[in-house]
Amino acid sequence: MSASIALRGDHGAAKLWGAPVPPLTLIGPAGETTLPPPALHFTQDAEIYAEGDEAVYLYKVVSGMVRTCKFQTDGRRHVDAFHGQGDVFGFELGAEHALSAEAVTECAVIPYRRRVLESKAAQDETVARQLYRYAMQSLERTRQHAQLLGRASAPQKLAVFLLDLAGPRGAAVDLAMTRHDIADYLGLTIETVSRTLSHLERDGVLHLITARQIEIRDRAALRTLCG
Amino acid sequence: MSASIALRGDHGAAKLWGAPVPPLTLIGPAGETTLPPPALHFTQDAEIYAEGDEAVYLYKVVSGMVRTCKFQTDGRRHVDAFHGQGDVFGFELGAEHALSAEAVTECAVIPYRRRVLESKAAQDETVARQLYRYAMQSLERTRQHAQLLGRASAPQKLAVFLLDLAGPRGAAVDLAMTRHDIADYLGLTIETVSRTLSHLERDGVLHLITARQIEIRDRAALRTLCG
DNA sequence: CGAGAGATTGACTGCGGTCAAAAAGCGTGG
DNA sequence: CCACGCTTTTTGACCGCAGTCAATCTCTCG
């Protein structure tokens, strides 16, 4: 029997924004299936780990949303990524976290000791593949993010962002994050984010139900914007 | 005995721009040490692989420089990364390359079949660690790149770029790439790259010996720019 | 109902993009 | 060696998008 056990909280397909991928699992301790999930809970804006902390764990999001970000010397913040249900975050090259991780919303995450995962990966090839695949997901998303930051106007950035959040079908988008989070993720200011959303509403592309709830009225127009 | 054999072309420490890391090796076929290196050679601007090609190999740069990039629908180009001696490129989430790879200069690269690496990694933990570590290097560099693209002025971008290229000590930087390459890497236009370099020269920070040779006159000023 | 955080809107500015032209390299072949 | 033509780079003039500063509006929660 394989040591592979479907990770709790891995409901449905893991989602790489803009590119659905097959569901993945991560390994829990063998025989752990009968124990309650060892998930950690965090309140909104709580720090999960800080830049410079020793990188002991990888984390899998069970519920809620997490942001990984970096604070620059000039006081500004760069949001590296948002992580939702099923996403794994905490990958690092070095022994310390180069980013910090914070709860965007109240959330639950399962911590996996890197050392444990690595030794399991050494014993079980399927675990190694899963771990590698999660790392590649992180890489692929960061690449797409870099592309977006480098070569897109404010409307383009928001179009890509909203379509990613909405998924391939959804017409209503619930934003878990503030304008500030969005701005720091897209390399814009909160004013430009707000202005651009208002502009898209005037054009009939969106409807801003509340600040955090957006209805996509014209998905084709958004797609066209993405280029 | 370990199956690990130092990869040819792995001279000196593998360099993560802005963050030196210990030297790494990748595995060659056992007993291959007596055979000539199976390096592939490419002329300037030759295509190593194209977006959409099946991702069969990872590549390690022996000499010269490689760029991985993506062509957008609007005709513009995003340069994901430059890869120099000792760097490994070609990591992909899916079965196909999401980026294309091209020779910036005449270059030599060693191809490693992904399937072979994966089976070797399954047998030898040290191989698995090396592979994982190269992937993390790729991730870390892409993260830093995204950060740069999101939150930096043109002078900041060029300061970071030049210091990365120069390394911790060098005063003279040989640019292997054109202004076009630099612009597409930094999310700028060739005019802005040129103008900004000229400006830095007027300020006494740089001296442009030729278009491709730059002398760093005031490293402290560059560091200050980086923030 | 009031206080405070978050979001929106407006006026203005400035950085970097765009368009255009000149200058500088750099092979190639006479 | 020089002349020629092509590519790359530099420089200039102008413009527009997004940032900045500031005021107002809207939610939410106590």
Short mmCIF file of C-alpha atoms (C1' of nucleotides) in Angstrom, two decimals:
data_model
loop_
_atom_site.label_atom_id
_atom_site.label_comp_id
_atom_site.label_asym_id
_atom_site.label_seq_id
_atom_site.Cartn_x
_atom_site.Cartn_y
_atom_site.Cartn_z
CA MET A 1 0.00 0.00 0.00
CA SER A 2 1.17 3.47 -0.81
CA ALA A 3 1.90 5.90 1.97
CA SER A 4 -0.05 8.50 0.03
CA ILE A 5 -3.08 9.83 1.84
CA ALA A 6 -5.30 12.47 0.38
CA LEU A 7 -4.67 15.69 2.26
CA ARG A 8 -7.59 16.97 4.22
CA GLY A 9 -8.91 20.15 2.75
CA ASP A 10 -8.05 19.08 -0.76
CA HIS A 11 -11.59 19.40 -2.00
CA GLY A 12 -11.93 19.54 -5.77
CA ALA A 13 -9.31 20.36 -8.33
CA ALA A 14 -6.30 22.40 -7.33
CA LYS A 15 -6.59 25.63 -9.28
CA LEU A 16 -3.80 27.34 -11.08
CA TRP A 17 -5.29 30.65 -12.01
CA GLY A 18 -6.09 30.62 -15.67
CA ALA A 19 -4.98 27.00 -16.12
CA PRO A 20 -6.89 24.24 -14.32
CA VAL A 21 -4.72 21.32 -13.30
CA PRO A 22 -5.60 17.84 -12.02
CA PRO A 23 -6.25 17.51 -8.28
CA LEU A 24 -3.17 16.93 -6.16
CA THR A 25 -2.64 15.55 -2.72
CA LEU A 26 0.02 15.92 -0.14
CA ILE A 27 1.06 13.27 2.28
CA GLY A 28 -0.04 13.11 5.87
CA PRO A 29 1.53 10.84 8.48
CA ALA A 30 0.56 7.25 7.74
CA GLY A 31 -2.48 6.14 9.72
CA GLU A 32 -3.39 9.70 10.44
CA THR A 33 -6.69 9.41 8.63
CA THR A 34 -8.61 8.69 11.81
CA LEU A 35 -7.21 11.69 13.68
CA PRO A 36 -8.73 15.15 13.45
CA PRO A 37 -7.06 17.35 10.85
CA PRO A 38 -4.10 19.19 12.38
CA ALA A 39 -5.18 22.45 10.79
CA LEU A 40 -4.09 25.79 12.17
CA HIS A 41 -6.58 28.62 12.31
CA PHE A 42 -5.77 32.26 11.79
CA THR A 43 -7.86 35.37 12.18
CA GLN A 44 -7.98 38.08 9.56
CA ASP A 45 -4.60 39.80 9.03
CA ALA A 46 -2.86 37.38 11.40
CA GLU A 47 0.73 36.57 10.53
CA ILE A 48 1.33 32.94 9.56
CA TYR A 49 5.05 33.43 9.20
CA ALA A 50 7.33 36.42 8.80
CA GLU A 51 10.13 37.22 6.42
CA GLY A 52 13.31 35.88 7.99
CA ASP A 53 11.57 33.15 9.98
CA GLU A 54 13.11 29.73 9.66
CA ALA A 55 11.20 27.90 6.91
CA VAL A 56 10.12 24.81 8.83
CA TYR A 57 6.77 24.13 7.19
CA LEU A 58 4.93 24.09 3.94
CA TYR A 59 1.25 24.97 4.29
CA LYS A 60 -1.86 23.86 2.49
CA VAL A 61 -4.90 26.08 2.54
CA VAL A 62 -8.03 24.33 3.80
CA SER A 63 -10.31 27.36 3.83
CA GLY A 64 -10.05 31.11 3.56
CA MET A 65 -7.36 33.03 1.75
CA VAL A 66 -3.70 33.75 2.41
CA ARG A 67 -1.33 36.30 0.90
CA THR A 68 2.42 35.97 0.67
CA CYS A 69 4.12 39.33 0.52
CA LYS A 70 7.27 41.31 1.04
CA PHE A 71 7.77 44.69 2.63
CA GLN A 72 10.27 46.93 0.90
CA THR A 73 12.62 49.35 2.54
CA ASP A 74 10.61 52.30 1.24
CA GLY A 75 7.60 51.06 3.20
CA ARG A 76 5.71 49.78 0.19
CA ARG A 77 4.45 46.24 -0.01
CA HIS A 78 4.62 43.69 -2.79
CA VAL A 79 2.01 40.94 -2.74
CA ASP A 80 3.62 37.86 -4.28
CA ALA A 81 0.47 35.75 -4.49
CA PHE A 82 -2.94 34.98 -3.06
CA HIS A 83 -3.49 31.39 -1.98
CA GLY A 84 -6.94 29.83 -1.81
CA GLN A 85 -8.35 26.43 -0.99
CA GLY A 86 -6.05 23.62 -2.07
CA ASP A 87 -3.06 25.86 -2.75
CA VAL A 88 0.29 25.08 -1.14
CA PHE A 89 2.55 27.92 -0.09
CA GLY A 90 5.79 28.37 1.81
CA PHE A 91 8.28 27.14 -0.80
CA GLU A 92 11.71 28.61 -0.25
CA LEU A 93 15.17 28.24 -1.70
CA GLY A 94 16.94 29.00 1.54
CA ALA A 95 16.50 28.04 5.15
CA GLU A 96 14.52 31.18 5.89
CA HIS A 97 11.32 32.58 4.47
CA ALA A 98 12.03 35.31 1.92
CA LEU A 99 8.39 36.36 2.12
CA SER A 100 5.88 36.67 4.91
CA ALA A 101 2.47 35.01 4.88
CA GLU A 102 -0.67 36.59 6.30
CA ALA A 103 -4.33 35.66 6.52
CA VAL A 104 -6.39 37.73 4.07
CA THR A 105 -9.51 36.29 5.66
CA GLU A 106 -10.05 34.06 8.61
CA CYS A 107 -8.50 30.84 7.39
CA ALA A 108 -7.40 27.31 8.16
CA VAL A 109 -4.12 25.86 6.90
CA ILE A 110 -2.39 22.54 7.43
CA PRO A 111 1.33 22.75 8.19
CA TYR A 112 3.68 20.08 6.85
CA ARG A 113 7.20 19.85 8.15
CA ARG A 114 9.56 20.23 5.22
CA ARG A 115 11.93 17.67 6.70
CA VAL A 116 9.15 15.15 7.04
CA LEU A 117 7.93 15.75 3.52
CA GLU A 118 11.45 15.40 2.19
CA SER A 119 12.10 12.11 3.94
CA LYS A 120 8.72 10.80 2.79
CA ALA A 121 9.53 11.95 -0.72
CA ALA A 122 12.77 10.00 -0.54
CA GLN A 123 10.81 6.84 0.32
CA ASP A 124 7.81 7.27 -1.92
CA GLU A 125 8.12 8.47 -5.46
CA THR A 126 4.48 9.58 -5.65
CA VAL A 127 5.08 11.95 -2.75
CA ALA A 128 8.15 13.34 -4.48
CA ARG A 129 6.14 13.96 -7.64
CA GLN A 130 3.38 15.70 -5.73
CA LEU A 131 5.80 17.94 -3.92
CA TYR A 132 7.58 18.77 -7.15
CA ARG A 133 4.28 19.47 -8.85
CA TYR A 134 3.17 21.90 -6.15
CA ALA A 135 6.48 23.68 -6.51
CA MET A 136 5.96 23.90 -10.27
CA GLN A 137 2.49 25.35 -9.69
CA SER A 138 4.05 28.02 -7.53
CA LEU A 139 6.63 28.71 -10.23
CA GLU A 140 4.07 28.85 -13.01
CA ARG A 141 1.83 31.24 -11.14
CA THR A 142 4.73 33.49 -10.26
CA ARG A 143 5.80 33.54 -13.92
CA GLN A 144 2.34 34.55 -15.06
CA HIS A 145 2.27 37.18 -12.36
CA ALA A 146 5.61 38.61 -13.48
CA GLN A 147 4.35 38.72 -17.02
CA LEU A 148 1.27 40.62 -15.91
CA LEU A 149 3.29 43.12 -13.90
CA GLY A 150 5.75 43.74 -16.68
CA ARG A 151 3.52 44.31 -19.64
CA ALA A 152 0.00 45.33 -18.86
CA SER A 153 -2.07 48.47 -18.41
CA ALA A 154 -4.25 48.95 -15.35
CA PRO A 155 -7.42 47.73 -17.14
CA GLN A 156 -5.56 44.67 -18.44
CA LYS A 157 -4.24 43.82 -14.99
CA LEU A 158 -7.68 44.04 -13.45
CA ALA A 159 -9.30 42.07 -16.26
CA VAL A 160 -6.83 39.21 -15.79
CA PHE A 161 -7.21 39.40 -12.03
CA LEU A 162 -11.00 39.29 -12.08
CA LEU A 163 -11.20 36.46 -14.62
CA ASP A 164 -8.72 34.47 -12.55
CA LEU A 165 -10.79 34.99 -9.43
CA ALA A 166 -14.09 34.29 -11.17
CA GLY A 167 -12.91 31.06 -12.76
CA PRO A 168 -14.07 29.91 -16.17
CA ARG A 169 -17.80 30.29 -15.52
CA GLY A 170 -18.70 32.36 -12.51
CA ALA A 171 -20.46 35.66 -13.08
CA ALA A 172 -20.18 36.92 -9.51
CA VAL A 173 -16.80 37.49 -7.88
CA ASP A 174 -16.45 37.74 -4.12
CA LEU A 175 -13.29 39.65 -3.35
CA ALA A 176 -11.75 38.39 -0.15
CA MET A 177 -9.13 41.12 -0.23
CA THR A 178 -9.10 44.91 0.08
CA ARG A 179 -8.27 47.41 -2.67
CA HIS A 180 -4.94 47.78 -0.93
CA ASP A 181 -4.21 44.06 -1.35
CA ILE A 182 -5.25 44.16 -5.00
CA ALA A 183 -3.16 47.25 -5.67
CA ASP A 184 -0.04 45.74 -4.10
CA TYR A 185 -0.61 42.53 -6.05
CA LEU A 186 -1.05 44.28 -9.40
CA GLY A 187 1.60 46.95 -8.91
CA LEU A 188 -0.93 49.77 -8.85
CA THR A 189 -2.32 52.22 -6.28
CA ILE A 190 -5.65 51.82 -4.56
CA GLU A 191 -6.90 54.91 -6.39
CA THR A 192 -6.09 53.42 -9.79
CA VAL A 193 -7.73 50.11 -8.85
CA SER A 194 -10.86 51.93 -7.72
CA ARG A 195 -10.93 54.25 -10.72
CA THR A 196 -10.41 51.42 -13.18
CA LEU A 197 -13.18 49.33 -11.66
CA SER A 198 -15.53 52.32 -11.79
CA HIS A 199 -14.56 52.88 -15.40
CA LEU A 200 -15.28 49.26 -16.27
CA GLU A 201 -18.67 49.63 -14.59
CA ARG A 202 -19.49 52.75 -16.62
CA ASP A 203 -18.60 50.75 -19.74
CA GLY A 204 -21.09 48.05 -18.74
CA VAL A 205 -18.41 45.40 -18.29
CA LEU A 206 -18.87 45.05 -14.53
CA HIS A 207 -21.41 45.84 -11.89
CA LEU A 208 -20.10 46.74 -8.46
CA ILE A 209 -22.73 45.28 -6.15
CA THR A 210 -20.69 46.20 -3.10
CA ALA A 211 -16.99 47.03 -2.87
CA ARG A 212 -16.28 43.35 -2.33
CA GLN A 213 -18.87 41.83 -4.66
CA ILE A 214 -18.48 42.26 -8.40
CA GLU A 215 -20.75 40.95 -11.10
CA ILE A 216 -19.19 40.29 -14.48
CA ARG A 217 -21.64 41.67 -17.04
CA ASP A 218 -19.56 41.27 -20.20
CA ARG A 219 -17.05 38.47 -19.94
CA ALA A 220 -16.14 38.75 -23.62
CA ALA A 221 -15.05 42.35 -23.11
CA LEU A 222 -12.85 41.30 -20.17
CA ARG A 223 -11.28 38.55 -22.27
CA THR A 224 -10.59 41.03 -25.05
CA LEU A 225 -8.87 43.31 -22.56
CA CYS A 226 -6.58 40.47 -21.48
CA GLY A 227 -5.20 40.37 -25.02
CA MET B 1 28.77 4.62 -4.32
CA SER B 2 26.44 7.46 -5.20
CA ALA B 3 25.20 7.82 -8.73
CA SER B 4 25.89 11.54 -8.45
CA ILE B 5 28.41 12.88 -10.91
CA ALA B 6 29.32 16.52 -11.07
CA LEU B 7 27.76 17.97 -14.16
CA ARG B 8 30.21 19.19 -16.74
CA GLY B 9 30.07 22.90 -17.11
CA ASP B 10 29.35 23.39 -13.45
CA HIS B 11 32.38 25.53 -12.82
CA GLY B 12 32.30 27.50 -9.61
CA ALA B 13 29.31 28.41 -7.50
CA ALA B 14 25.89 28.46 -9.08
CA LYS B 15 24.77 32.05 -8.94
CA LEU B 16 21.36 33.23 -7.93
CA TRP B 17 21.36 36.85 -8.87
CA GLY B 18 21.80 38.88 -5.78
CA ALA B 19 22.05 35.80 -3.53
CA PRO B 20 25.02 33.43 -3.97
CA VAL B 21 24.18 29.81 -3.23
CA PRO B 22 26.39 26.76 -2.80
CA PRO B 23 27.48 24.97 -5.97
CA LEU B 24 25.06 22.36 -7.22
CA THR B 25 25.42 19.46 -9.57
CA LEU B 26 23.06 17.55 -11.76
CA ILE B 27 23.31 13.92 -12.55
CA GLY B 28 24.81 12.51 -15.73
CA PRO B 29 24.46 8.89 -16.80
CA ALA B 30 26.62 6.69 -14.57
CA GLY B 31 30.05 6.04 -16.06
CA GLU B 32 29.63 8.97 -18.37
CA THR B 33 32.63 10.75 -16.91
CA THR B 34 34.96 9.35 -19.54
CA LEU B 35 32.72 10.38 -22.42
CA PRO B 36 32.79 13.84 -23.99
CA PRO B 37 30.11 16.17 -22.62
CA PRO B 38 26.89 15.78 -24.61
CA ALA B 39 26.49 19.54 -24.87
CA LEU B 40 24.36 21.15 -27.55
CA HIS B 41 25.61 24.27 -29.26
CA PHE B 42 23.46 27.13 -30.45
CA THR B 43 24.29 30.21 -32.47
CA GLN B 44 23.13 33.66 -31.46
CA ASP B 45 19.33 34.02 -31.47
CA ALA B 46 18.85 30.34 -32.25
CA GLU B 47 15.73 28.76 -30.75
CA ILE B 48 16.42 26.11 -28.13
CA TYR B 49 12.78 25.29 -27.69
CA ALA B 50 9.53 27.03 -28.53
CA GLU B 51 6.40 27.74 -26.54
CA GLY B 52 4.13 24.74 -26.97
CA ASP B 53 6.93 22.27 -27.59
CA GLU B 54 6.76 19.13 -25.54
CA ALA B 55 8.93 19.67 -22.45
CA VAL B 56 11.26 16.69 -22.77
CA TYR B 57 14.46 18.16 -21.34
CA LEU B 58 15.85 20.36 -18.65
CA TYR B 59 18.95 22.26 -19.74
CA LYS B 60 22.06 23.36 -17.93
CA VAL B 61 24.06 26.24 -19.35
CA VAL B 62 27.74 25.41 -19.92
CA SER B 63 28.71 28.67 -21.60
CA GLY B 64 27.07 31.70 -23.12
CA MET B 65 23.67 33.08 -22.19
CA VAL B 66 20.08 31.99 -22.74
CA ARG B 67 16.81 33.87 -22.40
CA THR B 68 13.42 32.33 -21.67
CA CYS B 69 10.60 34.46 -22.99
CA LYS B 70 7.00 34.63 -24.06
CA PHE B 71 5.45 36.41 -27.01
CA GLN B 72 2.15 38.10 -26.31
CA THR B 73 -0.78 38.39 -28.66
CA ASP B 74 -0.13 42.12 -29.11
CA GLY B 75 3.30 41.32 -30.53
CA ARG B 76 5.24 42.40 -27.47
CA ARG B 77 7.69 40.12 -25.75
CA HIS B 78 8.19 39.33 -22.08
CA VAL B 79 11.63 38.07 -21.08
CA ASP B 80 11.14 35.74 -18.12
CA ALA B 81 14.81 35.32 -17.24
CA PHE B 82 18.38 35.28 -18.45
CA HIS B 83 20.33 32.11 -17.76
CA GLY B 84 24.13 32.06 -17.51
CA GLN B 85 26.77 29.48 -16.76
CA GLY B 86 25.58 26.88 -14.25
CA ASP B 87 21.92 27.88 -14.43
CA VAL B 88 19.28 25.26 -15.14
CA PHE B 89 16.22 26.19 -17.19
CA GLY B 90 13.26 24.46 -18.76
CA PHE B 91 11.15 23.80 -15.64
CA GLU B 92 7.48 23.45 -16.48
CA LEU B 93 4.28 22.56 -14.69
CA GLY B 94 2.69 20.98 -17.71
CA ALA B 95 3.80 18.65 -20.45
CA GLU B 96 4.53 21.54 -22.77
CA HIS B 97 6.83 24.51 -22.52
CA ALA B 98 4.92 27.65 -21.52
CA LEU B 99 7.91 29.75 -22.55
CA SER B 100 10.39 29.60 -25.38
CA ALA B 101 14.16 29.54 -24.91
CA GLU B 102 16.61 31.30 -27.19
CA ALA B 103 20.36 31.81 -27.30
CA VAL B 104 21.25 35.38 -26.34
CA THR B 105 24.84 34.65 -27.35
CA GLU B 106 26.45 31.65 -28.94
CA CYS B 107 26.09 29.09 -26.18
CA ALA B 108 26.45 25.49 -25.08
CA VAL B 109 23.85 23.70 -22.98
CA ILE B 110 23.55 20.15 -21.70
CA PRO B 111 20.10 18.58 -22.11
CA TYR B 112 18.79 16.22 -19.42
CA ARG B 113 15.75 14.13 -20.10
CA ARG B 114 13.14 14.95 -17.49
CA ARG B 115 12.05 11.32 -17.36
CA VAL B 116 15.60 10.17 -16.72
CA LEU B 117 16.14 12.79 -14.03
CA GLU B 118 12.89 11.82 -12.36
CA SER B 119 13.70 8.14 -12.26
CA LYS B 120 17.18 8.89 -10.97
CA ALA B 121 15.67 11.17 -8.36
CA ALA B 122 13.44 8.30 -7.27
CA GLN B 123 16.49 6.12 -6.73
CA ASP B 124 18.89 8.65 -5.27
CA GLU B 125 17.79 11.17 -2.71
CA THR B 126 20.70 13.49 -3.41
CA VAL B 127 19.56 13.79 -7.03
CA ALA B 128 16.05 14.57 -5.88
CA ARG B 129 17.37 17.31 -3.60
CA GLN B 130 19.45 18.82 -6.36
CA LEU B 131 16.55 18.85 -8.76
CA TYR B 132 14.28 20.39 -6.15
CA ARG B 133 16.91 22.98 -5.35
CA TYR B 134 17.29 24.04 -8.95
CA ALA B 135 13.53 24.40 -9.17
CA MET B 136 13.57 26.57 -6.03
CA GLN B 137 16.28 28.73 -7.56
CA SER B 138 14.07 29.26 -10.56
CA LEU B 139 11.16 30.14 -8.28
CA GLU B 140 13.21 32.53 -6.16
CA ARG B 141 14.57 34.37 -9.16
CA THR B 142 11.12 34.68 -10.71
CA ARG B 143 9.79 36.05 -7.42
CA GLN B 144 12.48 38.68 -7.24
CA HIS B 145 11.83 39.53 -10.86
CA ALA B 146 8.11 39.96 -10.24
CA GLN B 147 8.88 42.19 -7.29
CA LEU B 148 11.13 44.32 -9.46
CA LEU B 149 8.53 44.62 -12.21
CA GLY B 150 5.77 45.53 -9.83
CA ARG B 151 7.32 48.18 -7.70
CA ALA B 152 10.30 49.93 -9.21
CA SER B 153 11.10 53.00 -11.28
CA ALA B 154 13.22 52.74 -14.40
CA PRO B 155 16.43 53.77 -12.56
CA GLN B 156 15.72 51.26 -9.80
CA LYS B 157 15.14 48.46 -12.30
CA LEU B 158 18.40 49.18 -14.08
CA ALA B 159 20.35 49.52 -10.85
CA VAL B 160 19.17 46.10 -9.68
CA PHE B 161 19.80 44.61 -13.10
CA LEU B 162 23.34 45.94 -13.36
CA LEU B 163 24.32 44.95 -9.83
CA ASP B 164 22.96 41.46 -10.45
CA LEU B 165 24.99 41.16 -13.63
CA ALA B 166 28.12 42.65 -12.08
CA GLY B 167 28.06 40.39 -9.05
CA PRO B 168 29.25 41.50 -5.63
CA ARG B 169 32.63 42.84 -6.75
CA GLY B 170 32.98 43.43 -10.48
CA ALA B 171 33.33 47.00 -11.67
CA ALA B 172 32.95 46.21 -15.37
CA VAL B 173 29.77 44.66 -16.75
CA ASP B 174 29.73 42.97 -20.13
CA LEU B 175 26.18 42.98 -21.40
CA ALA B 176 25.53 39.90 -23.48
CA MET B 177 22.09 41.14 -24.44
CA THR B 178 20.68 44.01 -26.49
CA ARG B 179 18.74 47.00 -25.20
CA HIS B 180 15.68 45.24 -26.55
CA ASP B 181 16.35 42.19 -24.36
CA ILE B 182 16.92 44.39 -21.33
CA ALA B 183 13.79 46.41 -22.00
CA ASP B 184 11.61 43.31 -22.36
CA TYR B 185 13.13 41.89 -19.18
CA LEU B 186 12.56 45.02 -17.12
CA GLY B 187 9.16 45.95 -18.56
CA LEU B 188 10.48 49.13 -20.19
CA THR B 189 11.11 50.37 -23.73
CA ILE B 190 14.52 50.46 -25.36
CA GLU B 191 14.35 54.25 -25.35
CA THR B 192 13.82 54.37 -21.59
CA VAL B 193 16.64 51.88 -21.00
CA SER B 194 18.99 53.96 -23.12
CA ARG B 195 17.90 57.25 -21.61
CA THR B 196 18.21 55.96 -18.07
CA LEU B 197 21.71 54.59 -18.68
CA SER B 198 22.74 57.92 -20.20
CA HIS B 199 21.28 59.70 -17.21
CA LEU B 200 23.21 57.48 -14.81
CA GLU B 201 26.36 58.25 -16.79
CA ARG B 202 25.76 62.00 -16.56
CA ASP B 203 25.38 61.54 -12.82
CA GLY B 204 28.78 59.83 -12.66
CA VAL B 205 27.34 56.50 -11.52
CA LEU B 206 28.25 54.62 -14.69
CA HIS B 207 30.59 54.95 -17.61
CA LEU B 208 29.37 53.54 -20.93
CA ILE B 209 32.58 52.28 -22.51
CA THR B 210 30.65 50.82 -25.41
CA ALA B 211 26.95 50.03 -25.65
CA ARG B 212 27.71 46.56 -24.32
CA GLN B 213 30.43 47.39 -21.80
CA ILE B 214 29.54 49.34 -18.72
CA GLU B 215 31.84 50.41 -15.94
CA ILE B 216 30.31 50.90 -12.52
CA ARG B 217 31.82 54.12 -11.17
CA ASP B 218 29.73 54.53 -8.02
CA ARG B 219 28.48 51.23 -6.66
CA ALA B 220 27.17 52.85 -3.50
CA ALA B 221 24.89 55.08 -5.54
CA LEU B 222 23.54 52.05 -7.39
CA ARG B 223 22.89 50.26 -4.12
CA THR B 224 21.07 53.30 -2.78
CA LEU B 225 18.87 53.30 -5.86
CA CYS B 226 17.91 49.67 -5.25
CA GLY B 227 16.30 50.76 -1.99
"C1'" DC C 1 -26.08 57.06 15.92
"C1'" DG C 2 -21.28 58.17 15.80
"C1'" DA C 3 -16.49 56.89 14.80
"C1'" DG C 4 -13.13 55.03 11.97
"C1'" DA C 5 -11.55 52.30 8.26
"C1'" DG C 6 -12.07 51.52 3.54
"C1'" DA C 7 -13.45 53.12 -1.00
"C1'" DT C 8 -14.46 56.58 -4.43
"C1'" DT C 9 -13.81 60.76 -7.00
"C1'" DG C 10 -11.40 64.92 -8.55
"C1'" DA C 11 -7.42 67.97 -9.86
"C1'" DC C 12 -2.88 68.05 -10.94
"C1'" DT C 13 1.83 66.21 -11.93
"C1'" DG C 14 5.40 63.50 -13.72
"C1'" DC C 15 7.39 59.29 -15.39
"C1'" DG C 16 7.79 56.58 -19.03
"C1'" DG C 17 5.72 55.49 -23.73
"C1'" DT C 18 5.37 56.95 -28.56
"C1'" DC C 19 6.90 58.88 -32.72
"C1'" DA C 20 10.70 60.61 -35.24
"C1'" DA C 21 15.35 61.53 -36.51
"C1'" DA C 22 20.19 61.37 -35.97
"C1'" DA C 23 24.34 58.93 -34.51
"C1'" DA C 24 27.18 55.01 -33.77
"C1'" DG C 25 28.60 50.27 -34.61
"C1'" DC C 26 29.62 46.55 -37.50
"C1'" DG C 27 30.04 43.37 -41.18
"C1'" DT C 28 30.56 42.90 -46.20
"C1'" DG C 29 32.59 43.64 -50.37
"C1'" DG C 30 34.92 46.51 -53.52
"C1'" DC D 1 41.66 50.36 -46.14
"C1'" DC D 2 37.58 52.62 -47.11
"C1'" DA D 3 32.75 52.84 -48.68
"C1'" DC D 4 28.32 51.20 -48.09
"C1'" DG D 5 24.21 49.48 -45.91
"C1'" DC D 6 22.05 47.59 -42.15
"C1'" DT D 7 21.20 47.15 -37.31
"C1'" DT D 8 21.50 49.00 -32.83
"C1'" DT D 9 21.63 52.82 -29.91
"C1'" DT D 10 21.01 57.47 -28.63
"C1'" DT D 11 18.62 61.77 -28.33
"C1'" DG D 12 14.69 64.93 -28.74
"C1'" DA D 13 9.76 66.51 -28.57
"C1'" DC D 14 5.39 65.48 -27.17
"C1'" DC D 15 1.62 62.94 -24.93
"C1'" DG D 16 -1.07 59.99 -21.96
"C1'" DC D 17 -1.55 56.83 -18.16
"C1'" DA D 18 -1.09 56.15 -13.64
"C1'" DG D 19 0.72 58.28 -9.22
"C1'" DT D 20 0.04 61.89 -5.74
"C1'" DC D 21 -2.49 64.77 -2.82
"C1'" DA D 22 -6.83 65.91 -1.06
"C1'" DA D 23 -11.70 65.78 -0.20
"C1'" DT D 24 -15.89 63.21 0.07
"C1'" DC D 25 -18.58 59.17 0.45
"C1'" DT D 26 -19.89 54.53 2.26
"C1'" DC D 27 -19.73 50.72 5.15
"C1'" DT D 28 -19.31 48.41 9.31
"C1'" DC D 29 -19.21 47.94 13.93
"C1'" DG D 30 -19.39 49.46 18.54
#
